[in-house]
Coordinates of C-alpha atoms in Angstrom, one line a residue:
M1 CA -93.4 29.9 -43.8
T2 CA -95.0 28.5 -47.5
E3 CA -92.8 27.9 -50.1
Y4 CA -94.4 31.0 -52.3
S5 CA -94.0 33.3 -49.4
E6 CA -90.2 31.7 -49.4
N7 CA -89.8 32.5 -53.1
K8 CA -91.6 36.1 -53.0
S9 CA -89.7 36.9 -49.8
L10 CA -86.1 35.7 -51.8
R11 CA -87.8 37.8 -54.6
E12 CA -88.1 41.1 -52.5
N13 CA -84.3 40.8 -51.0
K14 CA -82.8 40.2 -54.4
K15 CA -84.6 43.0 -56.0
A16 CA -83.7 45.3 -52.5
V17 CA -79.5 44.2 -53.1
N18 CA -80.4 45.6 -56.7
W19 CA -81.7 48.4 -56.1
L20 CA -79.4 49.3 -53.1
A21 CA -76.3 48.5 -55.5
L22 CA -77.6 51.4 -57.9
G23 CA -78.1 53.4 -55.3
H24 CA -74.5 53.1 -53.9
G25 CA -73.4 53.5 -57.4
I26 CA -75.6 56.5 -57.9
T27 CA -74.4 58.5 -54.2
D28 CA -70.4 57.3 -55.5
C29 CA -71.2 59.1 -58.8
Y30 CA -71.8 62.5 -57.1
S31 CA -69.0 62.0 -55.0
G32 CA -66.6 61.6 -57.7
F33 CA -67.4 65.0 -59.4
I34 CA -64.9 67.4 -58.0
N35 CA -61.5 65.9 -58.5
P36 CA -60.7 66.2 -62.1
I37 CA -62.7 69.8 -62.0
L38 CA -61.1 71.4 -58.8
P39 CA -58.5 72.4 -60.3
F40 CA -61.0 74.5 -62.6
I41 CA -62.9 75.9 -59.8
V42 CA -59.3 76.5 -58.0
A43 CA -59.0 78.9 -60.4
K44 CA -62.1 80.3 -61.0
I45 CA -62.4 81.8 -57.5
G46 CA -59.2 82.2 -57.1
V47 CA -57.3 80.1 -54.4
T48 CA -53.9 78.0 -54.1
L49 CA -54.3 74.1 -53.9
T50 CA -53.5 73.7 -50.6
V51 CA -56.5 75.6 -49.0
A52 CA -58.5 74.1 -52.1
A53 CA -57.1 70.7 -50.6
C54 CA -58.5 72.0 -47.1
A55 CA -61.9 72.8 -48.2
L56 CA -61.8 68.6 -49.1
S57 CA -60.8 67.8 -46.1
V58 CA -63.3 69.6 -43.8
A59 CA -65.6 67.8 -46.3
Q60 CA -63.9 64.4 -45.7
L61 CA -64.5 65.0 -42.5
F62 CA -68.5 65.0 -42.7
S63 CA -68.4 62.2 -45.0
S64 CA -65.9 59.9 -43.9
M65 CA -65.3 59.8 -39.9
M66 CA -69.1 60.8 -39.0
Q67 CA -69.7 56.8 -41.1
P68 CA -69.6 55.0 -37.4
V69 CA -72.0 57.2 -36.2
F70 CA -74.0 57.4 -38.7
G71 CA -74.2 53.6 -39.0
F72 CA -73.9 53.1 -34.9
F73 CA -77.5 54.9 -35.8
A74 CA -78.3 53.0 -38.1
D75 CA -78.1 49.0 -36.3
K76 CA -80.4 50.9 -34.1
W77 CA -83.2 52.0 -36.4
R78 CA -85.5 50.1 -39.3
K79 CA -86.1 53.1 -41.1
R80 CA -84.5 53.9 -44.3
F81 CA -83.8 57.7 -43.4
F82 CA -79.5 57.6 -44.1
V83 CA -80.7 55.8 -47.7
F84 CA -83.3 58.3 -48.5
W85 CA -81.2 61.3 -47.2
G86 CA -77.9 60.1 -48.1
L87 CA -79.0 60.5 -52.2
L88 CA -81.2 63.3 -52.3
M89 CA -77.9 65.4 -50.3
S90 CA -75.0 64.4 -52.7
S91 CA -76.8 64.5 -55.8
T92 CA -78.1 68.2 -55.0
F93 CA -75.5 70.1 -53.2
L94 CA -72.2 68.8 -54.4
S95 CA -73.7 69.7 -58.0
L96 CA -73.7 73.0 -57.2
S97 CA -70.6 73.4 -56.5
G98 CA -70.1 74.3 -60.2
I99 CA -71.1 77.7 -59.4
V100 CA -69.2 78.7 -56.2
E101 CA -68.0 81.7 -56.6
N102 CA -65.5 81.9 -53.4
I103 CA -64.2 79.3 -51.4
Y104 CA -66.9 79.7 -48.4
Q105 CA -69.9 78.4 -50.9
L106 CA -67.2 75.5 -52.0
A107 CA -66.0 74.0 -48.8
F108 CA -70.6 74.5 -48.4
C109 CA -71.6 73.0 -50.7
L110 CA -68.6 70.2 -50.0
V111 CA -69.5 69.9 -46.6
V112 CA -73.5 69.6 -47.3
G113 CA -72.8 66.8 -50.4
G114 CA -70.1 64.7 -48.2
L115 CA -72.4 64.0 -45.4
G116 CA -75.2 63.4 -48.0
V117 CA -72.1 60.7 -49.5
G118 CA -71.8 59.6 -45.4
F119 CA -75.4 59.0 -44.6
Y120 CA -76.0 57.0 -47.9
H121 CA -73.2 54.3 -46.9
P122 CA -73.3 52.9 -43.5
Q123 CA -77.6 52.2 -43.9
A124 CA -77.1 50.7 -47.2
T125 CA -74.5 48.8 -46.5
G126 CA -76.0 47.0 -43.6
L127 CA -78.8 46.3 -45.2
I128 CA -77.1 44.3 -47.8
V129 CA -75.9 42.0 -45.2
R130 CA -79.4 41.8 -44.1
Y131 CA -81.3 41.0 -47.5
S132 CA -78.0 38.8 -48.8
G133 CA -78.4 35.6 -46.5
N134 CA -75.7 32.4 -47.6
N135 CA -74.7 35.0 -50.8
T136 CA -72.9 37.8 -48.6
A137 CA -69.9 37.7 -50.4
K138 CA -71.2 37.7 -53.5
D139 CA -73.4 40.7 -53.5
M140 CA -71.2 42.9 -51.5
S141 CA -68.8 42.8 -54.6
I142 CA -71.3 43.8 -56.4
F143 CA -72.0 46.5 -54.5
I144 CA -68.6 48.1 -54.4
A145 CA -68.3 47.0 -57.4
A146 CA -71.1 49.7 -58.3
G147 CA -70.1 52.3 -55.7
T148 CA -66.4 51.8 -57.7
I149 CA -68.3 52.2 -60.7
G150 CA -70.7 55.5 -60.0
F151 CA -67.7 56.6 -58.8
S152 CA -65.5 56.2 -61.9
L153 CA -68.6 57.7 -63.7
G154 CA -68.7 60.8 -61.7
P155 CA -65.6 62.3 -63.3
V156 CA -66.7 61.8 -66.9
V157 CA -70.0 64.0 -65.9
S158 CA -68.4 66.5 -64.5
S159 CA -65.9 67.1 -66.4
G160 CA -68.2 66.4 -69.7
I161 CA -70.7 69.1 -68.5
T162 CA -67.8 71.7 -67.6
G163 CA -65.7 70.9 -71.1
T164 CA -69.0 70.8 -73.1
L165 CA -71.5 72.9 -71.0
G166 CA -69.3 74.9 -68.8
L167 CA -69.1 75.2 -64.8
E168 CA -72.2 77.1 -64.3
H169 CA -74.3 74.0 -65.3
L170 CA -72.8 71.1 -63.4
P171 CA -76.7 71.6 -61.3
V172 CA -78.6 70.3 -64.5
A173 CA -76.6 66.7 -62.8
S174 CA -78.3 66.9 -59.9
V175 CA -81.9 65.8 -61.5
F176 CA -81.2 61.7 -61.7
G177 CA -80.0 61.7 -58.2
I178 CA -83.1 63.6 -56.5
L179 CA -85.4 61.0 -58.9
F180 CA -83.5 58.1 -57.8
A181 CA -83.8 59.1 -54.2
F182 CA -87.1 58.5 -54.4
S183 CA -87.0 55.6 -56.3
V184 CA -85.0 53.4 -54.3
F185 CA -87.4 54.9 -51.3
L186 CA -90.2 53.3 -52.9
F187 CA -88.3 49.8 -54.2
V188 CA -86.7 49.5 -51.1
P189 CA -88.5 46.9 -48.2
R190 CA -88.7 48.5 -45.0
V191 CA -86.2 45.5 -42.5
R192 CA -88.9 43.1 -42.0
P193 CA -88.3 41.8 -38.2
E194 CA -86.6 38.9 -38.7
Q195 CA -84.0 40.3 -40.0
F196 CA -83.1 43.3 -37.7
V197 CA -80.6 42.4 -34.7
E198 CA -80.8 46.0 -32.3
N199 CA -77.8 46.8 -31.4
K200 CA -78.2 47.6 -27.4
N201 CA -75.2 49.1 -26.3
S202 CA -75.0 52.8 -25.5
F203 CA -72.1 54.8 -28.9
K204 CA -69.0 54.9 -26.5
N205 CA -69.2 51.1 -25.4
T206 CA -70.2 50.0 -29.0
L207 CA -67.0 51.3 -30.2
F208 CA -65.0 50.4 -27.1
D209 CA -66.0 47.3 -28.3
I210 CA -65.6 47.1 -32.2
L211 CA -61.8 49.3 -31.4
K212 CA -60.4 46.6 -29.2
N213 CA -60.7 44.1 -32.1
K214 CA -57.2 43.7 -33.2
T215 CA -58.2 41.9 -36.3
V216 CA -61.3 45.3 -36.9
R217 CA -58.3 47.6 -35.9
L218 CA -55.7 45.8 -38.7
L219 CA -58.8 46.0 -41.3
I220 CA -59.2 49.7 -41.2
M221 CA -55.5 50.3 -41.2
V222 CA -55.5 48.3 -44.5
S223 CA -58.5 50.5 -46.0
A224 CA -57.1 53.4 -44.8
L225 CA -53.3 51.9 -46.7
K226 CA -56.0 51.6 -50.1
S227 CA -57.3 55.5 -50.2
L228 CA -54.2 57.0 -49.1
I229 CA -52.7 55.8 -52.5
T230 CA -56.3 56.0 -54.4
S231 CA -57.2 59.1 -52.9
G232 CA -53.9 61.0 -53.6
F233 CA -53.6 60.3 -57.3
S234 CA -57.4 60.5 -58.0
V235 CA -56.2 64.4 -56.1
L236 CA -53.0 65.4 -56.8
L237 CA -52.8 63.8 -60.8
P238 CA -55.4 65.9 -62.0
F239 CA -53.5 69.3 -61.1
F240 CA -49.9 67.8 -62.5
W241 CA -51.4 67.2 -66.0
K242 CA -53.2 70.3 -65.8
D243 CA -50.0 71.7 -65.9
M244 CA -49.2 69.0 -68.7
G245 CA -51.8 70.8 -70.7
Y246 CA -54.7 68.4 -70.8
S247 CA -58.1 68.7 -70.7
P248 CA -61.0 68.3 -68.5
L249 CA -62.3 66.1 -71.0
Q250 CA -58.5 63.7 -70.6
I251 CA -58.2 64.2 -67.4
G252 CA -61.4 63.1 -66.7
A253 CA -61.3 59.9 -69.1
A254 CA -58.4 58.6 -67.1
M255 CA -59.5 59.2 -63.9
F256 CA -62.7 57.3 -65.1
L257 CA -60.7 54.4 -66.4
F258 CA -58.6 54.2 -62.8
L259 CA -61.8 53.7 -61.5
T260 CA -63.4 51.5 -63.6
V261 CA -60.9 48.6 -63.9
G262 CA -60.8 49.4 -60.0
A263 CA -64.4 48.5 -59.9
I264 CA -63.7 45.2 -61.5
G265 CA -61.3 43.8 -59.1
T266 CA -63.4 44.6 -57.0
Y267 CA -66.2 42.3 -58.4
L268 CA -63.3 40.3 -58.6
S269 CA -61.9 39.8 -55.5
S270 CA -64.0 37.3 -53.4
K271 CA -63.3 35.2 -56.5
F272 CA -59.4 36.0 -56.0
E273 CA -59.9 35.3 -52.5
K274 CA -61.0 31.6 -52.6
V275 CA -58.4 30.6 -54.6
V276 CA -55.2 32.5 -53.1
G277 CA -56.9 33.2 -49.8
Y278 CA -57.3 37.1 -48.9
K279 CA -53.9 37.9 -47.4
N280 CA -52.4 37.5 -50.4
I281 CA -54.8 39.2 -51.8
F282 CA -54.2 42.6 -49.0
Y283 CA -50.4 42.6 -49.7
V284 CA -51.0 42.9 -53.9
S285 CA -53.3 45.7 -53.0
L286 CA -50.5 46.8 -50.7
I287 CA -47.2 46.2 -52.2
L288 CA -47.7 46.0 -55.8
P289 CA -49.0 50.2 -56.2
F290 CA -45.3 51.4 -55.6
F291 CA -43.1 49.3 -58.0
L292 CA -46.1 50.5 -60.9
S293 CA -45.9 53.9 -59.8
V294 CA -42.2 54.0 -59.7
L295 CA -42.8 53.0 -63.6
F296 CA -45.5 55.6 -64.1
L297 CA -43.6 58.6 -62.7
F298 CA -40.6 57.4 -64.6
S299 CA -42.6 56.9 -68.0
V300 CA -45.5 60.3 -68.0
R301 CA -43.6 62.7 -69.8
I302 CA -41.8 60.5 -72.3
Y303 CA -44.0 57.6 -72.9
P304 CA -47.6 58.6 -71.8
V305 CA -49.3 55.6 -73.0
M306 CA -47.5 53.6 -71.0
S307 CA -47.5 55.4 -67.8
F308 CA -51.3 55.8 -68.5
I309 CA -51.7 52.0 -68.8
L310 CA -49.9 51.7 -65.5
F311 CA -52.0 54.2 -63.5
V312 CA -55.1 52.0 -65.0
V313 CA -53.2 48.2 -63.5
I314 CA -52.6 51.0 -60.2
G315 CA -56.2 51.8 -59.8
F316 CA -57.3 47.8 -60.5
V317 CA -55.0 45.6 -57.9
T318 CA -54.9 48.8 -55.3
M319 CA -59.0 48.0 -55.1
L320 CA -58.7 44.1 -55.6
S321 CA -59.3 43.7 -51.7
M322 CA -62.5 45.8 -50.8
S323 CA -65.3 43.9 -50.9
V324 CA -63.2 40.7 -48.8
N325 CA -61.7 43.7 -46.7
M326 CA -65.2 44.7 -46.1
V327 CA -67.1 41.0 -45.5
L328 CA -63.8 39.9 -43.0
A329 CA -64.2 43.1 -40.8
Q330 CA -68.7 42.2 -41.1
K331 CA -67.7 38.7 -40.5
T332 CA -65.6 39.5 -37.2
M333 CA -67.9 41.4 -35.5
P334 CA -71.4 40.9 -37.5
K335 CA -73.8 42.5 -34.4
Y336 CA -72.5 46.0 -35.5
K337 CA -72.8 45.2 -39.3
S338 CA -73.3 49.7 -40.2
M339 CA -70.8 50.8 -37.7
I340 CA -68.1 48.3 -39.1
S341 CA -68.9 50.0 -42.8
G342 CA -69.0 52.8 -41.4
F343 CA -65.2 51.8 -40.0
I344 CA -64.0 50.4 -43.0
G345 CA -65.7 52.0 -46.0
G346 CA -65.9 55.5 -44.2
F347 CA -63.4 56.1 -41.0
S348 CA -60.5 55.1 -43.0
W349 CA -61.0 57.0 -46.4
G350 CA -61.3 59.8 -43.8
I351 CA -58.2 59.6 -42.4
V352 CA -56.9 60.2 -45.5
G353 CA -58.9 63.4 -45.8
V354 CA -57.5 64.4 -42.5
M355 CA -54.5 64.1 -44.3
L356 CA -55.0 66.0 -47.7
P357 CA -54.0 69.9 -46.9
L358 CA -50.5 68.1 -45.1
I359 CA -50.2 66.0 -49.0
G360 CA -51.9 69.4 -51.2
F361 CA -49.3 71.1 -49.1
V362 CA -45.6 69.1 -49.8
A363 CA -46.8 68.2 -53.5
E364 CA -46.3 72.2 -53.6
K365 CA -42.6 72.2 -52.1
I366 CA -41.3 69.2 -53.1
T367 CA -44.0 67.8 -56.6
I368 CA -46.4 66.1 -56.7
P369 CA -44.9 63.2 -58.5
S370 CA -42.5 63.2 -55.5
T371 CA -44.8 63.2 -52.9
L372 CA -47.7 60.4 -55.2
L373 CA -44.2 58.3 -54.8
I374 CA -43.9 58.6 -51.3
I375 CA -47.9 58.1 -50.7
S376 CA -46.7 54.9 -53.0
A377 CA -44.3 53.7 -50.5
I378 CA -46.0 54.3 -46.7
P379 CA -48.2 50.9 -47.5
F380 CA -45.0 48.8 -49.3
V381 CA -43.4 49.3 -45.8
L382 CA -46.8 48.8 -43.4
S383 CA -47.4 45.6 -45.2
Y384 CA -45.0 43.7 -43.1
L385 CA -48.2 43.7 -40.2
L386 CA -50.5 42.1 -42.1
R387 CA -48.9 38.9 -40.9
Y388 CA -50.8 39.6 -37.8
L389 CA -54.5 39.0 -39.8
P390 CA -56.0 35.6 -39.0
D391 CA -55.0 33.3 -41.2
D392 CA -58.8 31.8 -41.6
I393 CA -61.1 34.3 -42.3
N394 CA -64.5 32.5 -41.7
K395 CA -62.8 32.1 -37.7
T396 CA -63.1 35.4 -36.9
S397 CA -66.3 35.6 -35.4
N398 CA -66.4 37.9 -32.0

């Protein structure tokens, strides 16, 4: 390969990484639409928190639990099918949630939109690894941080439209995502043969191969525990704050800062990992949120500003290990890049999604603050299992 061809290839790879990161931000922006406006949709269609949590749970099931399946096919195909249709479906159907008239229409929009979110993540994450070369840790941090920033913007966009124009105008937000889907299709090049290592195993054999790996199982657990904290706070606190009299814009702003500061933590994770080691980052992400949650729940009514700051810090420490977690998993089993990302970035979140009806039921029975305290205590207790992870992130390749 000539120097000119090599430089051209590097430029194309960098362009692909940038577009995939932007696409991740756009997709997750729509994924973050629902939480701050769900109490207002629930009030409009006349259902309970538990029923609404069931609809969210079904959507999570399709969005997250199916990601390993989508990742399996993405590892076999060179086409950008999942990237394109993921953006298109998520932007269209999640935006339509503002005009639903009953729980069935809401569930349909959440499920199809969630499928779009599930489509995008495994293939895009696998492509990041293929296009990154020697910059995988840095590019993965940027990619995941872009998604988190997008997710943080979702509440601002949805609550902004709801608070100023009304829920019925939420579908206008789909236009940008639809246009961006075609842009990604145009500007992300097809995977070249030398960048593609085909997985020739069946789905069953691949699944067994992944799940028998102890390190991968523990990393899925770590991701699920972080999801338990972020999802629990993101879903329950808007209901709590609405009952306290906060507006959609105030709730959306709080969620925006929670997730944006979390994105900063995600971006910095690879830098911290080099200094303190990845295990210590995992310990911080699972242990510290419990103590912060105790302080948050103590101060939420009497010291609202202090509680808000604590809420944002919880987002930072919880998401601090996200990109390190993903890179470690892909280094452990490099031939299953997309499917591994489906487990770490999707399936682990889907486990929590399946639990949402139970979480909503418990919150109605024992109050939201008590439920959040239990949620933050679970990762604290299970952090003991981190001792079984390998000490060296670079000696896990399977």
